[in-house]
mmCIF file of C-alpha atoms in Angstrom:
data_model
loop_
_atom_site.group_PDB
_atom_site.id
_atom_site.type_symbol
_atom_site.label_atom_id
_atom_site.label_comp_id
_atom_site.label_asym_id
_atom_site.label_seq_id
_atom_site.Cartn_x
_atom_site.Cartn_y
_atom_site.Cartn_z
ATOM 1 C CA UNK A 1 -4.532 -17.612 37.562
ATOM 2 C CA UNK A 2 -1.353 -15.779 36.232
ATOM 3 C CA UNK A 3 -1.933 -12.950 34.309
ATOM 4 C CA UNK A 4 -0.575 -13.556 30.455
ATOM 5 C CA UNK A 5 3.282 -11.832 29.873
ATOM 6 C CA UNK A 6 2.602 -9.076 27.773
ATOM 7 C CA UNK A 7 4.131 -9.664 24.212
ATOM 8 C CA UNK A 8 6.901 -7.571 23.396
ATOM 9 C CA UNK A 9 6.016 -5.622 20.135
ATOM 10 C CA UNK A 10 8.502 -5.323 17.619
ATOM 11 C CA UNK A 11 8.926 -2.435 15.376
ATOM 12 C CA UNK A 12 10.020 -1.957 11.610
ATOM 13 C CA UNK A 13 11.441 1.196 10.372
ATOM 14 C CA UNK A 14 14.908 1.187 7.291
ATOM 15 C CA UNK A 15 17.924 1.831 9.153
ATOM 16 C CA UNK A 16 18.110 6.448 10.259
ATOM 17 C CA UNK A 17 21.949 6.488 9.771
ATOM 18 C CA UNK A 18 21.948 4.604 6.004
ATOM 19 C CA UNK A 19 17.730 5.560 4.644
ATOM 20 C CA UNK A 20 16.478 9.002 3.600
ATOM 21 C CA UNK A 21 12.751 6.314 4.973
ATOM 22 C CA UNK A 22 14.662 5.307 8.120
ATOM 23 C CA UNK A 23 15.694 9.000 9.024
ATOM 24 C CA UNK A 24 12.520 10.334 8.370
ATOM 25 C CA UNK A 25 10.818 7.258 10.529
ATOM 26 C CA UNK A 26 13.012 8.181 13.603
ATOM 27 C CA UNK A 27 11.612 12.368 12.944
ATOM 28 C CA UNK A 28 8.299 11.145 13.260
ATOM 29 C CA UNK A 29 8.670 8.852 16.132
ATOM 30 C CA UNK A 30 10.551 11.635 18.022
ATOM 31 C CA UNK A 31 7.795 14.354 16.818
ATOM 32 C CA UNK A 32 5.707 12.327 18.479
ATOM 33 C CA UNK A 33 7.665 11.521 21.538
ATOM 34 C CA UNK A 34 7.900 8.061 21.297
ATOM 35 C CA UNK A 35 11.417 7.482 20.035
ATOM 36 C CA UNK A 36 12.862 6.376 23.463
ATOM 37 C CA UNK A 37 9.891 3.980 24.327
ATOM 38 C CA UNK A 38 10.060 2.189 20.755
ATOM 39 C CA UNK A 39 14.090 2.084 19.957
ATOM 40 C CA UNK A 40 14.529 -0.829 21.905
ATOM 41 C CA UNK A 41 11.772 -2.853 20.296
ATOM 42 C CA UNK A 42 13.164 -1.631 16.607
ATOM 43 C CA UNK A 43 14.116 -4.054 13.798
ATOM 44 C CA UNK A 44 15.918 -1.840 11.819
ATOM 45 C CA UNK A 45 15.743 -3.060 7.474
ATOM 46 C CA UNK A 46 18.983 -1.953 5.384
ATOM 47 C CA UNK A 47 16.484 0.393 3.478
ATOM 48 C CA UNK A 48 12.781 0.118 2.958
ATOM 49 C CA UNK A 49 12.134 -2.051 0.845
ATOM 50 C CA UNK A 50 13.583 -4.709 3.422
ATOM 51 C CA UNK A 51 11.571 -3.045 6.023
ATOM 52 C CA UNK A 52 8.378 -3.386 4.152
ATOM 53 C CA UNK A 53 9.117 -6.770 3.601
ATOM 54 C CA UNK A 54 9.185 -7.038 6.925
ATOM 55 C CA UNK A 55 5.834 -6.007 8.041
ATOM 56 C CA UNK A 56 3.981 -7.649 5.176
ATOM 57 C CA UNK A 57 5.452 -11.046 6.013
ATOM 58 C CA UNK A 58 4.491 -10.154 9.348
ATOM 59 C CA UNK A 59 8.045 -10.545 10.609
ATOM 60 C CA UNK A 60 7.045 -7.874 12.910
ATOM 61 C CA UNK A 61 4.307 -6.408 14.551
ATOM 62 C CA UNK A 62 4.228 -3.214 13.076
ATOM 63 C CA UNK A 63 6.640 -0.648 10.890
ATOM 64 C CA UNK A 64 6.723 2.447 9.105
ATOM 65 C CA UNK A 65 7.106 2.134 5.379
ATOM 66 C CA UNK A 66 6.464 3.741 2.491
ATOM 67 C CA UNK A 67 3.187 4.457 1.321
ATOM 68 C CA UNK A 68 4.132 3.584 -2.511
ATOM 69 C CA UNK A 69 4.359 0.101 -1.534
ATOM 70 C CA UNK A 70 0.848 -0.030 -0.116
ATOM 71 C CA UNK A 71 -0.560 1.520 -2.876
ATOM 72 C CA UNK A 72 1.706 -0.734 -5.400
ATOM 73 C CA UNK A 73 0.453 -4.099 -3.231
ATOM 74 C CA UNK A 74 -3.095 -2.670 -2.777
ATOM 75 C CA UNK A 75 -2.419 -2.770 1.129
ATOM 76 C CA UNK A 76 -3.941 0.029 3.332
ATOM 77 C CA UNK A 77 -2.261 2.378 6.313
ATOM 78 C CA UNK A 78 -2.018 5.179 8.495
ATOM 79 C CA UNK A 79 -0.565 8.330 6.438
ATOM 80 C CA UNK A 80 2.072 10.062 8.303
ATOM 81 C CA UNK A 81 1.360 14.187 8.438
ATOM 82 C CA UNK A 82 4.186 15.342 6.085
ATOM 83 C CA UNK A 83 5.326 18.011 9.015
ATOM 84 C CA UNK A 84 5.879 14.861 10.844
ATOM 85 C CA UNK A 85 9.323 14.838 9.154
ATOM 86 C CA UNK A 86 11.735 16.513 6.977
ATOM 87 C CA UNK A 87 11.093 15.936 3.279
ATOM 88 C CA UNK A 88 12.013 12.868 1.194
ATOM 89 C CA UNK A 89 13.625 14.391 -1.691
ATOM 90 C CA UNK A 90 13.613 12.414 -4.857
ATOM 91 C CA UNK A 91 16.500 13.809 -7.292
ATOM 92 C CA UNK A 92 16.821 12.708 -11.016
ATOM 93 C CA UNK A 93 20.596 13.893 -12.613
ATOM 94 C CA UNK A 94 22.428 13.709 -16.135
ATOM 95 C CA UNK A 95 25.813 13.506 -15.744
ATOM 96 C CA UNK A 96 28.104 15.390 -17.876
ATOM 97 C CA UNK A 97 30.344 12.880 -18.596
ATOM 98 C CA UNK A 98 27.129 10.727 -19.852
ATOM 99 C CA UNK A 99 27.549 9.472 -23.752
ATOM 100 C CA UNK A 100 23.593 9.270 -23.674
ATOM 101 C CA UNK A 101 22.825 13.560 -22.995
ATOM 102 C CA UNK A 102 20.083 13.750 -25.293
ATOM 103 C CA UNK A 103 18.672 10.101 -24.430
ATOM 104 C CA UNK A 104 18.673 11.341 -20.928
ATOM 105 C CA UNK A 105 17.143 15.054 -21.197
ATOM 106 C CA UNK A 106 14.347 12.738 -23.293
ATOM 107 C CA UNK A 107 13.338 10.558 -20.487
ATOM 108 C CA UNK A 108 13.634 14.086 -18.042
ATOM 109 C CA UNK A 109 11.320 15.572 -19.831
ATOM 110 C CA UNK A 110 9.105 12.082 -20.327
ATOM 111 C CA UNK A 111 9.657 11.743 -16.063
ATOM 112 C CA UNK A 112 8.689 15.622 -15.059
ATOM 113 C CA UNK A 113 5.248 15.868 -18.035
ATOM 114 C CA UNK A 114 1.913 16.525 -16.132
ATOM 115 C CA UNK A 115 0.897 12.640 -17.177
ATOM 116 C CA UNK A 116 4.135 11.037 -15.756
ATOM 117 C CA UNK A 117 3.692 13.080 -12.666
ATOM 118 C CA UNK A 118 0.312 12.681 -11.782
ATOM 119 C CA UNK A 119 0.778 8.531 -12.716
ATOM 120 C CA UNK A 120 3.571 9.094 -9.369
ATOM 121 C CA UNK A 121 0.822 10.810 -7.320
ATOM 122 C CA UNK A 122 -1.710 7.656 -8.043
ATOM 123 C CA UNK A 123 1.261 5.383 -7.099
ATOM 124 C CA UNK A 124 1.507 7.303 -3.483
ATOM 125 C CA UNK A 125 4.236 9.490 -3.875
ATOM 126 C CA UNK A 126 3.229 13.557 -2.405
ATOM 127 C CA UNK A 127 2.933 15.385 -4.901
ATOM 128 C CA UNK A 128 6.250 17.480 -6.028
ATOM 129 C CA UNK A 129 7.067 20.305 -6.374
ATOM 130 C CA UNK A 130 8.219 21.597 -9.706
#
């Protein structure tokens, strides 16, 4: 009897050099000391949402993604400690050029209330900091 080849594993993660997802996937693979072992298995998506769609079509073995889109497709995971990596930061702007000022400070202020907010949490975004 031979024994059975084992099956190389590929790995998702959104691209380090292009994602704010991708770079904080390759922190927590080298906080964990496994970035050398895994980078040659890696399918690398042009952000995450390609990634994710990835792993769910089971295109690959396994992947980090985000965990808003398990949450949004009622899909369960492994939560990544947040010292794992550097911080995702999610920015919202008005531009001063913008025609639209006072349309745009209205949805600011509809984006940042306590109900919007919390709505984010429940859709598995951490919880920011205001």
């Amino acid at each position: 009897t031979s024994k059975p080849k084992k099956m190389l594993q590929r790995f998702a993660i959104a691209n380090p050099n292009t994602a704010p997802y991708g770079k904080a996937a390759k922190q927590v693979l080298e906080h964990l000391g496994l970035w050398q072992q895994y980078k040659p298995k890696l399918i690398m998506g042009i952000n995450i949402n390609q990634t994710f769609a990835q792993v769910r079509s089971q295109a690959v073995n396994f992947g980090l993604v985000a965990n808003s889109q398990l949450v949004l497709n009622n899909l369960s995971g492994v939560i990544i400690p947040p010292h794992y990596h550097e911080p995702i930061d999610q920015q919202l702007v008005i531009l001063k050029s913008s025609t639209n000022t006072d349309k745009a400070k209205r949805l600011s202020e509809y984006l940042l209330s306590l109900k919007v907010q919390k709505k984010i949490v429940d859709f598995g975004y951490a919880e920011s900091v205001l």
